[in-house]
Amino acid sequence: MSDEPLSPQEIEERLADLPGWALDGGRLTRSYRLGSHFAATAMVVHVARVQEELNHHSDLTLGYNTVSLAVQTHSAGGAVTEKDLELARRVRDLATGHGAH
């Protein structure tokens, strides 16, 4: 995966396949709501595992029944890159299994 910054147009085009994700303050962001605190905690652990696999980490916040992420690529000067979109895709794919919406 490339560390090359994506243009705003490229980001918007790719976000079309990532419902709920948005570009906010130069970072990709998304919040998920789950059925309970335990479900949210389980999702955080699953997301952390994916982040380790990708060696790419987001700001990950656990609320009572919410999980929020914000990601950008620090090695690209804080820009959004393909690494961020891959993490967002992986989180999208696992969120359904946790009952997140």
C-alpha positions as CSV (number, residue, x, y, z in Angstrom):
1,M,0.0,0.0,0.0
2,S,1.2,3.4,-0.9
3,D,2.0,6.3,1.5
4,E,1.3,8.8,-1.2
5,P,-1.4,11.3,-0.2
6,L,-4.7,11.0,-2.1
7,S,-6.4,14.1,-3.6
8,P,-9.7,15.2,-2.1
9,Q,-11.5,13.9,-5.2
10,E,-9.8,10.5,-4.9
11,I,-10.8,10.3,-1.2
12,E,-14.5,11.3,-2.0
13,E,-14.7,8.7,-4.8
14,R,-13.4,5.9,-2.5
15,L,-15.6,7.0,0.4
16,A,-18.6,6.1,-1.8
17,D,-17.9,2.4,-0.9
18,L,-17.6,3.2,2.8
19,P,-21.0,4.3,4.1
20,G,-20.8,6.3,7.3
21,W,-17.1,7.2,6.8
22,A,-16.3,10.9,6.2
23,L,-13.3,13.2,5.7
24,D,-13.2,15.4,8.7
25,G,-10.4,17.8,9.5
26,G,-8.0,15.9,7.2
27,R,-8.8,12.5,8.7
28,L,-11.1,9.7,7.8
29,T,-13.7,9.3,10.6
30,R,-16.5,7.0,11.6
31,S,-18.5,6.2,14.7
32,Y,-20.4,3.0,15.2
33,R,-23.2,2.3,17.6
34,L,-23.5,-1.2,19.2
35,G,-26.1,-2.9,21.4
36,S,-24.1,-2.8,24.6
37,H,-20.8,-1.8,26.2
38,F,-19.5,-5.3,26.0
39,A,-20.3,-5.5,22.3
40,A,-18.4,-2.2,21.8
41,T,-15.5,-3.5,23.8
42,A,-15.3,-6.6,21.7
43,M,-15.3,-4.6,18.5
44,V,-12.4,-2.4,19.8
45,V,-10.4,-5.6,20.4
46,H,-11.1,-6.8,16.9
47,V,-10.2,-3.4,15.4
48,A,-6.9,-3.4,17.4
49,R,-6.0,-6.8,15.9
50,V,-6.6,-5.5,12.4
51,Q,-4.6,-2.4,13.1
52,E,-1.7,-4.6,14.2
53,E,-2.0,-6.8,11.1
54,L,-1.8,-3.7,8.9
55,N,0.8,-2.0,11.1
56,H,-1.5,1.1,10.8
57,H,-3.3,2.5,13.7
58,S,-6.2,4.9,14.2
59,D,-7.3,7.0,17.1
60,L,-9.8,4.5,18.5
61,T,-12.3,5.6,21.2
62,L,-14.6,3.4,23.2
63,G,-17.8,4.9,24.6
64,Y,-20.6,3.2,26.5
65,N,-22.0,1.6,23.4
66,T,-20.0,3.3,20.7
67,V,-16.7,2.9,18.9
68,S,-15.2,5.9,17.0
69,L,-12.2,5.9,14.7
70,A,-10.1,8.7,13.2
71,V,-7.2,7.9,10.9
72,Q,-4.6,9.5,8.8
73,T,-1.1,8.6,7.7
74,H,1.5,10.3,9.8
75,S,4.4,9.2,7.6
76,A,2.6,11.1,4.7
77,G,2.5,14.3,6.7
78,G,-0.9,13.6,8.2
79,A,-2.5,13.1,4.8
80,V,-5.1,10.4,3.9
81,T,-3.5,7.6,1.9
82,E,-4.5,4.1,0.6
83,K,-3.5,2.7,4.0
84,D,-6.3,4.7,5.7
85,L,-8.8,3.5,3.2
86,E,-7.7,-0.1,3.6
87,L,-8.1,0.1,7.4
88,A,-11.6,1.7,6.9
89,R,-12.6,-1.2,4.6
90,R,-11.4,-3.8,7.1
91,V,-13.3,-2.1,9.9
92,R,-16.4,-1.9,7.7
93,D,-16.2,-5.6,7.0
94,L,-15.9,-6.6,10.7
95,A,-18.4,-4.1,12.1
96,T,-21.4,-6.1,10.7
97,G,-20.4,-9.2,12.7
98,H,-20.4,-7.1,15.8
99,G,-23.9,-5.8,15.1
100,A,-22.6,-2.3,14.7
101,H,-24.4,0.3,12.7
